[in-house]
Coordinates of C-alpha atoms in Angstrom, one line a residue:
Chain A
M1 CA -16.3 -54.1 83.9
E2 CA -16.1 -51.8 86.9
Q3 CA -18.7 -53.9 88.7
E4 CA -16.5 -57.0 88.2
Y5 CA -13.6 -55.1 89.6
V6 CA -15.4 -54.1 92.7
E7 CA -16.8 -57.6 93.3
Y8 CA -13.4 -59.2 92.7
V9 CA -11.5 -56.9 95.0
T10 CA -14.1 -57.1 97.7
A11 CA -13.9 -60.9 97.7
R12 CA -10.0 -60.9 97.7
L13 CA -9.5 -58.0 100.1
P14 CA -8.9 -60.1 103.3
G15 CA -6.3 -62.2 101.6
L16 CA -4.5 -59.2 100.1
R17 CA -4.6 -57.4 103.4
R18 CA -3.0 -60.4 105.1
I19 CA -0.2 -60.6 102.6
A20 CA 0.4 -56.8 102.9
C21 CA 0.4 -57.0 106.6
Q22 CA 2.9 -59.8 106.6
L23 CA 5.1 -58.0 104.1
T24 CA 5.1 -54.7 106.0
G25 CA 4.7 -56.0 109.6
D26 CA 2.2 -53.3 110.1
T27 CA -1.5 -53.3 109.5
H28 CA -1.7 -49.6 108.7
R29 CA 1.1 -49.7 106.2
G30 CA -0.3 -52.9 104.9
D31 CA -3.6 -51.2 104.2
D32 CA -1.8 -48.4 102.5
L33 CA -0.1 -50.9 100.4
V34 CA -3.3 -52.6 99.4
Q35 CA -4.9 -49.3 98.7
T36 CA -2.2 -48.4 96.2
A37 CA -2.3 -51.9 94.7
V38 CA -6.0 -52.0 94.1
T39 CA -5.8 -48.5 92.6
R40 CA -3.2 -49.8 90.2
L41 CA -5.3 -52.8 89.6
Y42 CA -8.2 -50.6 88.6
V43 CA -6.1 -48.8 86.0
G44 CA -4.9 -52.1 84.6
W45 CA -8.1 -54.1 85.2
R46 CA -8.7 -54.9 81.6
R47 CA -5.3 -56.5 81.4
A48 CA -5.7 -58.2 84.7
H49 CA -9.1 -59.5 83.7
E50 CA -7.6 -61.2 80.7
A51 CA -4.8 -62.8 82.7
E52 CA -4.8 -66.5 82.9
N53 CA -4.5 -66.3 86.7
V54 CA -6.0 -63.1 88.0
D55 CA -5.1 -63.9 91.6
A56 CA -1.4 -64.3 90.7
Y57 CA -1.6 -61.1 88.7
V58 CA -3.0 -59.2 91.7
R59 CA -0.4 -60.7 94.1
T60 CA 2.3 -59.6 91.7
V61 CA 0.9 -56.0 91.7
L62 CA 0.9 -56.0 95.5
V63 CA 4.4 -57.4 95.8
R64 CA 5.7 -54.9 93.3
V65 CA 4.0 -52.0 95.1
F66 CA 5.7 -53.2 98.2
L67 CA 9.1 -53.4 96.6
D68 CA 8.6 -49.9 95.1
E69 CA 7.6 -48.6 98.5
K70 CA 11.1 -47.0 99.0
R71 CA 10.2 -44.6 96.3
R72 CA 7.0 -43.5 98.0
L73 CA 6.8 -40.0 99.1
W74 CA 7.2 -39.5 102.8
S75 CA 6.1 -35.9 102.2
R76 CA 2.6 -37.2 101.9
V77 CA 1.2 -36.9 105.3
C78 CA -1.2 -38.5 107.6
L79 CA -3.4 -36.3 109.8
V80 CA -5.8 -37.5 112.4
D81 CA -7.1 -36.0 115.5
T82 CA -6.4 -39.1 117.6
P83 CA -4.4 -42.2 117.1
P84 CA -6.4 -45.2 116.1
E85 CA -7.5 -47.6 118.8
P86 CA -5.2 -50.5 119.2
V87 CA -6.4 -53.8 117.9
P88 CA -7.4 -56.0 120.8
A89 CA -5.2 -59.0 120.7
P90 CA -5.6 -62.2 122.7
A91 CA -3.1 -62.5 125.5
G92 CA -0.7 -65.4 125.6
D93 CA 2.6 -66.6 124.2
A94 CA 1.2 -66.7 120.7
V95 CA 1.1 -62.9 120.6
E96 CA 4.7 -62.8 121.9
D97 CA 5.7 -65.2 119.1
R98 CA 4.0 -63.2 116.4
D99 CA 5.5 -59.9 117.5
L100 CA 8.9 -61.5 117.7
L101 CA 8.5 -63.0 114.2
H102 CA 7.1 -59.7 112.8
A103 CA 10.1 -57.8 114.2
A104 CA 12.5 -60.3 112.8
L105 CA 10.8 -60.6 109.4
A106 CA 10.7 -56.8 109.1
Q107 CA 14.5 -56.8 109.1
V108 CA 14.9 -59.4 106.4
P109 CA 15.6 -57.6 103.1
P110 CA 12.4 -56.8 101.2
R111 CA 12.8 -59.3 98.3
Q112 CA 13.8 -62.1 100.6
R113 CA 10.9 -61.2 102.8
A114 CA 8.5 -61.3 99.8
V115 CA 9.8 -64.7 98.9
L116 CA 9.3 -66.0 102.4
V117 CA 5.8 -64.6 102.7
L118 CA 4.6 -65.9 99.4
R119 CA 6.2 -69.3 99.7
F120 CA 5.7 -70.2 103.3
L121 CA 2.7 -68.2 104.4
H122 CA 0.7 -68.4 101.2
D123 CA 2.0 -71.6 99.8
R124 CA 2.7 -70.1 96.3
P125 CA 4.9 -72.3 94.1
V126 CA 8.4 -71.2 93.2
D127 CA 7.5 -70.5 89.6
E128 CA 4.7 -68.1 90.5
V129 CA 6.9 -66.3 93.1
A130 CA 9.6 -65.9 90.4
A131 CA 7.0 -64.4 88.0
S132 CA 5.8 -62.0 90.7
L133 CA 9.3 -60.8 91.5
G134 CA 10.4 -60.8 87.9
C135 CA 13.3 -63.2 88.4
T136 CA 14.2 -66.9 87.8
A137 CA 13.1 -69.8 89.9
G138 CA 16.7 -70.3 90.9
T139 CA 16.9 -66.8 92.2
V140 CA 13.8 -67.4 94.3
K141 CA 15.4 -70.5 95.8
S142 CA 18.5 -68.7 96.7
Q143 CA 16.5 -65.8 98.1
T144 CA 14.6 -68.3 100.1
S145 CA 17.7 -69.7 101.5
H146 CA 19.2 -66.3 102.3
G147 CA 15.9 -65.1 103.8
L148 CA 15.6 -68.1 106.1
A149 CA 19.2 -67.8 107.2
S150 CA 18.6 -64.1 108.0
L151 CA 15.5 -64.9 109.9
R152 CA 17.2 -67.5 112.0
R153 CA 20.1 -65.3 112.7
L154 CA 17.7 -62.5 113.7
L155 CA 15.7 -64.7 115.9
G156 CA 18.6 -66.5 117.5
T157 CA 17.6 -69.2 119.9
A158 CA 14.2 -67.6 120.3
A159 CA 13.1 -69.1 117.0
Y160 CA 13.5 -72.6 118.3
A161 CA 11.4 -71.8 121.3
I162 CA 8.6 -70.8 119.0
T163 CA 8.1 -74.0 117.2
G164 CA 10.4 -76.5 118.8
E165 CA 11.3 -77.5 115.2
G166 CA 13.6 -74.7 114.2
K167 CA 16.2 -77.0 112.7
Chain B
M1 CA 10.2 -76.9 108.9
E2 CA 10.2 -73.5 107.4
E3 CA 6.5 -73.5 107.2
K4 CA 6.4 -74.0 111.0
L5 CA 9.0 -71.4 111.6
L6 CA 6.7 -68.8 110.2
A7 CA 3.4 -70.5 111.1
P8 CA 2.5 -68.0 113.9
L9 CA 2.2 -65.3 111.2
R10 CA -0.3 -67.3 109.1
D11 CA -3.4 -66.2 110.9
V12 CA -2.5 -62.8 112.2
P13 CA -5.7 -61.1 113.4
L14 CA -6.4 -58.1 111.3
P15 CA -8.2 -54.9 112.4
P16 CA -11.1 -53.6 110.4
S17 CA -10.1 -52.7 106.9
A18 CA -9.0 -49.2 106.2
V19 CA -8.8 -49.9 102.5
D20 CA -11.2 -47.6 100.7
L21 CA -12.4 -49.3 97.5
H22 CA -14.5 -46.2 96.6
R23 CA -11.3 -44.1 96.7
A24 CA -9.4 -46.7 94.7
V25 CA -12.0 -46.5 91.9
R26 CA -12.0 -42.7 92.1
D27 CA -8.2 -42.4 92.0
G28 CA -8.0 -45.1 89.3
R29 CA -10.5 -43.2 87.2
R30 CA -8.4 -40.1 87.6
Q31 CA -5.3 -41.9 86.5
V32 CA -7.1 -43.3 83.5
R33 CA -8.3 -39.8 82.6
R34 CA -4.9 -38.3 82.8
R35 CA -3.6 -40.9 80.4
R36 CA -6.5 -40.2 78.0
V37 CA -6.0 -36.5 78.2
A38 CA -2.3 -36.8 77.5
A39 CA -3.0 -39.0 74.5
T40 CA -5.8 -36.7 73.3
A41 CA -3.6 -33.6 73.7
T42 CA -1.0 -35.2 71.4
A43 CA -3.7 -36.0 68.9
G44 CA -5.0 -32.5 69.2
L45 CA -1.7 -31.0 68.3
A46 CA -1.8 -33.0 65.0
V47 CA -5.3 -31.7 64.4
V48 CA -4.2 -28.1 64.9
A49 CA -1.3 -28.5 62.5
V50 CA -3.6 -29.9 59.8
L51 CA -6.1 -27.1 60.3
A52 CA -3.4 -24.4 60.3
A53 CA -2.3 -25.7 56.9
A54 CA -5.7 -25.7 55.4
P55 CA -7.6 -22.6 56.7
A56 CA -9.9 -22.7 53.7
L57 CA -11.6 -25.7 55.2
L58 CA -13.0 -23.5 58.0
G59 CA -14.6 -21.1 55.6
R60 CA -16.5 -23.5 53.4
P61 CA -19.6 -21.9 51.9
D62 CA -21.6 -25.1 52.7
R63 CA -20.9 -24.8 56.3
P64 CA -24.1 -25.2 58.3
A65 CA -25.7 -22.1 59.6
P66 CA -25.3 -21.2 63.3
V67 CA -27.9 -22.9 65.4
T68 CA -30.0 -20.5 67.4
P69 CA -31.4 -22.4 70.4
A70 CA -34.6 -21.6 72.1
I71 CA -33.6 -19.3 74.8
T72 CA -35.4 -18.6 78.0
P73 CA -35.7 -15.0 79.0
S74 CA -32.1 -13.7 79.0
P75 CA -30.6 -12.7 82.3
S76 CA -28.7 -9.6 82.8
A77 CA -25.4 -10.1 81.1
A78 CA -22.5 -10.6 83.4
P79 CA -19.5 -8.4 82.7
M80 CA -16.9 -10.2 80.6
P81 CA -13.2 -9.9 81.4
A82 CA -11.0 -8.0 79.0
R83 CA -8.3 -10.6 79.4
A84 CA -7.8 -13.9 81.1
P85 CA -5.7 -14.2 84.2
A86 CA -2.2 -15.4 83.5
A87 CA -2.8 -18.0 86.3
F88 CA -5.5 -18.6 88.8
D89 CA -4.9 -18.5 92.5
P90 CA -5.7 -22.0 93.7
A91 CA -6.8 -20.6 97.0
R92 CA -9.5 -18.5 95.3
Q93 CA -12.4 -19.1 93.1
Y94 CA -12.0 -17.0 90.0
A95 CA -15.5 -17.5 88.6
D96 CA -18.9 -18.6 89.9
F97 CA -22.3 -19.5 88.7
G98 CA -24.8 -16.6 88.6
W99 CA -28.0 -18.4 87.8
L100 CA -28.8 -22.1 88.3
P101 CA -31.9 -24.1 88.1
A102 CA -33.5 -24.8 91.4
G103 CA -32.5 -27.9 93.3
L104 CA -28.8 -27.9 92.4
T105 CA -27.6 -27.7 96.0
G106 CA -24.4 -29.7 95.8
R107 CA -21.3 -27.9 94.9
M108 CA -17.8 -28.9 93.9
V109 CA -15.0 -26.5 93.4
A110 CA -11.7 -27.7 91.9
T111 CA -9.1 -25.0 91.6
G112 CA -5.6 -25.0 90.1
T113 CA -3.4 -22.5 88.5
A114 CA -4.5 -23.4 85.0
Q115 CA -8.1 -24.4 85.4
L116 CA -11.1 -23.9 87.6
A117 CA -13.9 -26.4 87.6
L118 CA -17.2 -25.9 89.2
N119 CA -20.0 -28.5 89.5
A120 CA -23.5 -28.1 90.7
S121 CA -25.6 -31.2 91.2
P122 CA -28.8 -32.3 92.9
L123 CA -28.6 -34.2 96.1
V124 CA -29.1 -37.6 94.6
D125 CA -27.1 -40.6 93.9
V126 CA -25.6 -39.6 90.6
A127 CA -24.3 -43.1 90.1
S128 CA -27.8 -44.5 90.1
P129 CA -29.3 -45.0 86.6
D130 CA -32.7 -43.8 87.7
R131 CA -31.5 -40.6 89.3
R132 CA -34.0 -37.8 89.7
G133 CA -33.7 -34.3 90.9
G134 CA -32.5 -32.3 87.9
A135 CA -29.5 -31.7 85.7
M136 CA -25.9 -31.7 86.7
V137 CA -23.9 -28.6 85.6
D138 CA -20.2 -28.4 85.1
L139 CA -18.2 -25.2 84.3
R140 CA -14.6 -25.4 83.2
I141 CA -12.6 -22.3 82.7
V142 CA -8.9 -22.0 82.0
S143 CA -6.3 -19.3 82.5
A144 CA -4.5 -17.7 79.6
G145 CA -2.6 -20.1 77.4
H146 CA -4.2 -23.3 78.6
D147 CA -6.6 -25.8 77.2
I148 CA -9.7 -27.1 78.9
A149 CA -8.9 -30.5 80.3
F150 CA -11.9 -32.7 80.2
D151 CA -12.8 -35.1 82.8
A152 CA -14.1 -37.5 80.3
P153 CA -12.8 -36.6 76.8
S154 CA -14.4 -39.6 75.3
D155 CA -17.8 -38.1 76.0
F156 CA -17.1 -35.4 73.5
A157 CA -17.4 -35.7 69.8
V158 CA -14.6 -33.1 69.4
P159 CA -11.8 -33.7 71.9
V160 CA -9.7 -31.2 73.6
A161 CA -7.8 -28.8 71.3
R162 CA -6.0 -25.5 71.6
G163 CA -8.5 -22.7 71.5
G164 CA -11.3 -25.2 71.5
S165 CA -13.3 -23.9 68.5
A166 CA -12.1 -25.7 65.4
G167 CA -14.6 -28.1 64.1
L168 CA -17.3 -27.2 66.6
E169 CA -20.8 -26.2 65.7
P170 CA -21.2 -22.4 65.8
A171 CA -23.5 -21.0 68.5
E172 CA -24.9 -17.6 69.3
P173 CA -22.3 -15.5 71.0
V174 CA -22.3 -15.4 74.8
N175 CA -22.4 -11.8 75.9
G176 CA -20.7 -10.8 72.6
R177 CA -18.1 -13.5 72.7
T178 CA -17.6 -16.2 70.2
A179 CA -19.3 -19.4 71.2
R180 CA -19.5 -23.0 69.9
W181 CA -21.6 -26.0 70.7
N182 CA -19.6 -29.1 71.6
T183 CA -21.3 -32.5 71.5
L184 CA -21.9 -34.7 74.4
A185 CA -22.1 -38.1 72.8
S186 CA -22.7 -39.8 76.1
D187 CA -25.8 -38.0 77.0
P188 CA -28.6 -37.2 74.7
R189 CA -30.1 -35.0 77.4
G190 CA -26.9 -33.0 77.7
A191 CA -25.3 -30.0 76.0
A192 CA -21.9 -28.4 76.1
L193 CA -21.3 -24.8 75.2
R194 CA -17.9 -23.4 74.8
W195 CA -17.2 -19.7 74.6
E196 CA -14.2 -17.3 74.4
Y197 CA -14.7 -15.6 77.8
A198 CA -11.5 -13.6 77.2
P199 CA -9.4 -13.3 74.0
D200 CA -7.9 -16.6 73.1
T201 CA -9.1 -18.2 76.3
W202 CA -12.1 -20.4 76.7
A203 CA -14.7 -21.6 79.1
E204 CA -17.1 -24.5 78.7
L205 CA -20.3 -25.3 80.4
T206 CA -21.9 -28.7 80.2
V207 CA -25.4 -29.7 81.2
Q208 CA -26.1 -33.4 81.7
G209 CA -29.3 -35.2 82.5
A210 CA -31.7 -32.4 81.7
S211 CA -35.2 -33.3 82.4
E212 CA -37.6 -34.4 79.7
G213 CA -39.3 -31.4 78.1
S214 CA -36.5 -29.0 78.8
D215 CA -34.0 -27.9 76.2
P216 CA -30.4 -28.8 77.4
R217 CA -28.9 -26.2 75.0
A218 CA -31.2 -23.5 76.2
L219 CA -30.4 -24.4 79.8
A220 CA -26.7 -24.4 79.1
R221 CA -26.9 -21.0 77.4
R222 CA -29.0 -19.5 80.2
I223 CA -26.4 -20.5 82.8
A224 CA -23.4 -19.5 80.7
L225 CA -24.8 -16.0 80.1
D226 CA -24.8 -15.4 83.9
V227 CA -21.4 -16.8 84.8
R228 CA -19.5 -14.3 87.0
Y229 CA -15.9 -13.7 86.4
G230 CA -13.2 -12.2 88.6
V231 CA -15.0 -13.2 91.7
Q232 CA -11.8 -14.2 93.5
A233 CA -13.7 -15.5 96.5
P234 CA -11.5 -17.4 98.9
V235 CA -12.1 -21.2 98.8
R236 CA -13.5 -22.1 102.2
L237 CA -11.8 -25.0 103.8
P238 CA -12.7 -26.8 107.0
V239 CA -9.2 -26.9 108.2
H240 CA -6.1 -24.9 107.8
F241 CA -2.4 -25.3 108.6
A242 CA -1.4 -23.2 111.5
S243 CA 2.2 -23.2 110.5
F244 CA 3.4 -24.0 107.1
P245 CA 6.7 -24.2 105.3
A246 CA 7.1 -21.0 103.3
S247 CA 8.4 -23.1 100.3
L248 CA 5.0 -24.7 99.8
K249 CA 2.1 -22.9 98.3
P250 CA -1.5 -23.9 97.4
M251 CA -1.5 -25.8 94.1
A252 CA -5.0 -27.3 93.9
Y253 CA -8.0 -27.5 96.0
V254 CA -11.0 -29.7 95.6
V255 CA -13.9 -28.9 97.9
G256 CA -17.2 -30.6 97.6
T257 CA -20.1 -29.7 99.8
A258 CA -23.7 -30.8 99.9
A259 CA -26.8 -29.2 101.4
D260 CA -26.9 -31.8 104.1
G261 CA -23.6 -30.8 105.5
T262 CA -21.4 -33.6 104.1
W263 CA -18.2 -32.5 102.5
N264 CA -15.0 -33.8 101.1
V265 CA -11.7 -31.9 100.6
D266 CA -8.5 -32.5 98.8
V267 CA -5.8 -29.8 99.3
S268 CA -2.5 -30.0 97.4
Y269 CA 0.5 -27.9 98.0
G270 CA 3.8 -27.6 96.3
A271 CA 6.4 -25.3 94.9
G272 CA 5.1 -25.4 91.3
R273 CA 6.3 -28.7 90.1
R274 CA 4.5 -32.0 90.3
T275 CA 6.3 -35.1 91.3
K276 CA 7.3 -37.6 88.7
Y277 CA 4.1 -39.5 89.6
G278 CA 2.0 -36.5 88.6
D279 CA 1.0 -35.5 92.2
W280 CA 1.7 -32.4 94.1
P281 CA 4.4 -32.9 96.8
L282 CA 1.9 -32.5 99.7
T283 CA -1.7 -33.6 99.3
V284 CA -4.1 -33.9 102.2
H285 CA -7.4 -35.6 101.9
V286 CA -9.9 -34.5 104.5
M287 CA -13.3 -35.9 105.2
P288 CA -15.6 -36.1 108.1
R289 CA -14.9 -38.8 110.6
A290 CA -18.3 -40.2 110.0
C291 CA -17.2 -40.8 106.4
T292 CA -14.9 -43.8 107.0
P293 CA -13.7 -45.9 104.2
A294 CA -16.0 -48.6 105.3
T295 CA -19.0 -46.4 104.9
T296 CA -18.7 -45.0 101.4
R297 CA -22.4 -44.5 101.2
C298 CA -22.1 -41.6 103.6
R299 CA -21.4 -39.4 100.7
R300 CA -24.9 -40.1 99.5
P301 CA -27.0 -39.7 102.6
G302 CA -30.6 -40.4 102.6
L303 CA -30.6 -42.7 99.7
D304 CA -31.5 -46.0 101.4
P305 CA -35.2 -46.0 101.6
G306 CA -35.2 -48.3 104.6
R307 CA -32.4 -46.5 106.4
P308 CA -32.6 -43.1 108.1
P309 CA -30.2 -40.5 106.7
R310 CA -26.8 -40.5 108.2
P311 CA -26.6 -37.6 110.5
P312 CA -24.6 -34.7 109.3
P313 CA -21.0 -35.3 110.2
L314 CA -20.7 -32.3 112.4
G315 CA -19.1 -32.4 115.8
H316 CA -17.6 -35.8 115.3
G317 CA -14.1 -34.6 114.7
W318 CA -12.4 -35.3 111.5
W319 CA -9.7 -37.3 110.0
C320 CA -7.4 -36.9 107.1
H321 CA -6.1 -39.7 104.9
P322 CA -4.3 -38.6 101.9
P323 CA -4.0 -41.2 99.2
G324 CA -1.3 -43.7 99.8
V325 CA -0.3 -42.3 103.0
R326 CA 0.8 -44.0 106.2
R327 CA -1.9 -44.4 108.7
P328 CA -1.5 -42.9 112.2
G329 CA -0.2 -46.1 113.7
S330 CA 2.8 -46.0 111.4
V331 CA 3.8 -42.4 112.1
R332 CA 6.8 -43.5 113.9
G333 CA 10.4 -44.1 113.4
A334 CA 10.1 -47.5 112.0
G335 CA 7.9 -46.2 109.2
C336 CA 10.0 -43.2 108.3
P337 CA 12.8 -44.2 106.1
R338 CA 13.7 -40.7 105.1
Q339 CA 14.5 -39.9 108.7
G340 CA 17.0 -42.7 108.8
H341 CA 15.3 -44.8 111.5
P342 CA 15.9 -48.5 111.4
A343 CA 13.1 -50.8 110.8
G344 CA 13.3 -51.8 114.5
P345 CA 15.8 -52.8 117.0
R346 CA 17.3 -56.2 116.7
R347 CA 15.6 -58.6 119.0
E348 CA 17.7 -60.4 121.5
P349 CA 16.3 -63.3 123.3
G350 CA 15.0 -62.3 126.7
R351 CA 14.8 -58.6 125.9
P352 CA 11.4 -56.9 125.9
L353 CA 9.5 -56.6 122.7
P354 CA 10.5 -53.7 120.5
Q355 CA 8.8 -50.5 121.5
R356 CA 7.6 -48.0 118.9
H357 CA 9.9 -45.2 118.3
P358 CA 8.7 -41.7 119.0
A359 CA 7.7 -39.7 116.0
P360 CA 10.8 -38.6 114.3
E361 CA 12.0 -35.1 114.8
G362 CA 11.2 -33.8 111.4
R363 CA 9.3 -30.9 110.1
R364 CA 5.9 -30.7 111.6
L365 CA 2.8 -29.0 110.4
A366 CA 0.1 -28.1 112.8
L367 CA -3.5 -28.5 111.6
T368 CA -6.1 -26.6 113.3
S369 CA -9.8 -25.9 112.9
T370 CA -11.2 -22.9 111.2
G371 CA -14.6 -23.4 112.8
W372 CA -16.2 -23.9 109.5
R373 CA -20.0 -23.4 109.7
N374 CA -19.4 -22.6 113.4
S375 CA -19.7 -26.2 114.4
Y376 CA -17.3 -28.2 112.5
P377 CA -14.7 -29.3 113.3
P378 CA -15.4 -29.0 117.0
P379 CA -13.5 -26.3 118.8
G380 CA -10.6 -27.5 120.9
L381 CA -9.5 -30.0 118.5
R382 CA -7.4 -32.7 120.1
P383 CA -3.8 -33.2 119.1
L384 CA -3.0 -35.7 116.4
L385 CA -0.5 -37.5 118.4
P386 CA 0.1 -37.3 122.2
G387 CA 2.4 -34.4 122.8
S388 CA 2.7 -33.4 119.2
G389 CA 0.2 -30.6 119.3
G390 CA -1.6 -31.9 116.2
A391 CA 0.9 -32.6 113.6
C392 CA 1.8 -34.3 110.5
E393 CA 5.1 -35.3 109.3
R394 CA 6.6 -34.3 106.1

């Protein structure tokens, strides 16, 4: 059972990290999110293993950990002797676009952000997103609408410069 | 169009993973154990109630006679305490092994106010089914008024219960104190001896994986006879907090060391109450820098036949990563909701990209080296963050 867990998480880790990074806008916080989520997954692995769609189950765990993050204890600390080395990123406008989008997405309310990430960055259907967030499909659609509106407002005209198809 | 609006975020390059699957499994196991212990303790109360109502059951004439195991030459008896401490000092080790079989060079000390756990193990991969190198020994000892909390209650035929003697097989007294054999259902080459090291307070020693030809019960008894009480040796840590809030006190230490120099430390502090999640308010996990999450094998050096042993992680600096804690890159205003920092400045077209906020002006704890083993961590430890003097936020 444990071997299956390890193999599963190892295979899905890149995808989970990507979702978490997009949700938090920060790779370090994203990794913390994944760490918490996979620990919870271990505890509930038997139930997850029996789920019809294990991937959806795990995404739900991750999203709920993210939404619960406000309750996390800031008193838990981080101690290192040196800051981590920055991730080398390719130069160019794409980096500027990503940073711009990350900054804007980070200001979208968490539930709307989760909806946007799952629907438009991971192509999850509305029903699955609704199940992950524990709400109805209608709520997901309205959260999507509000989230996109927030995003456009935050980005201003810069959004249109990113894709040329902002409308 | 929405897909394209967010498209630049689809393939964000990710740095090497800092997710530690090994730690997830370990933490997950711990949570599962907590649940089991809680459930077992509830069941244990019911058992105690039944036994209290029917004391005659304990004195049945057909009860099996006490088993006298084959005992190796008895060591000099360690003095037994007249009474158990009301609480252990988590920064000190109340008891210690006196005699152990050769080869058990690995040590783990887990302290707390209610229980002290010691482990002695050989330097092998204990997870491997073909492990060699000798038995693994665990000692659990509780302070007055507490029960022994098992790591794996399902391993025992008789689960945890107050006093820990009801229903167990009688054993020869340990230094004059009442003793019982518990059963290790999971390990036929194991034995578990429980004895009343102080009035109404129990200790238990388990031996697992005893070699063929040796008697696990004799081995357990031999070790139990020589356990030292009232040692109160300070638990040695590789780091200490140079300045520390007076409101926080040590609540639990877990310090593991191996003969090859590898180590692993969890230190927990608090004011006596756990959080609603069952943790102590401040927990710091310290491990050698060489022991990164991506190299979980480093805890078992020298096990790969084709790979040279990982060098002892001395002189490489250290890092701390408490469970579920923000990584250094997020120690900033944007990641610190309790400090009231916004998630980031609102981006206006044409303005420069948002800059990271400086670390919030909160309480800071300085972490400095104690020069453990004279070489680790290295002297002149560098600050944690530029200008912070080595700090963590809380």
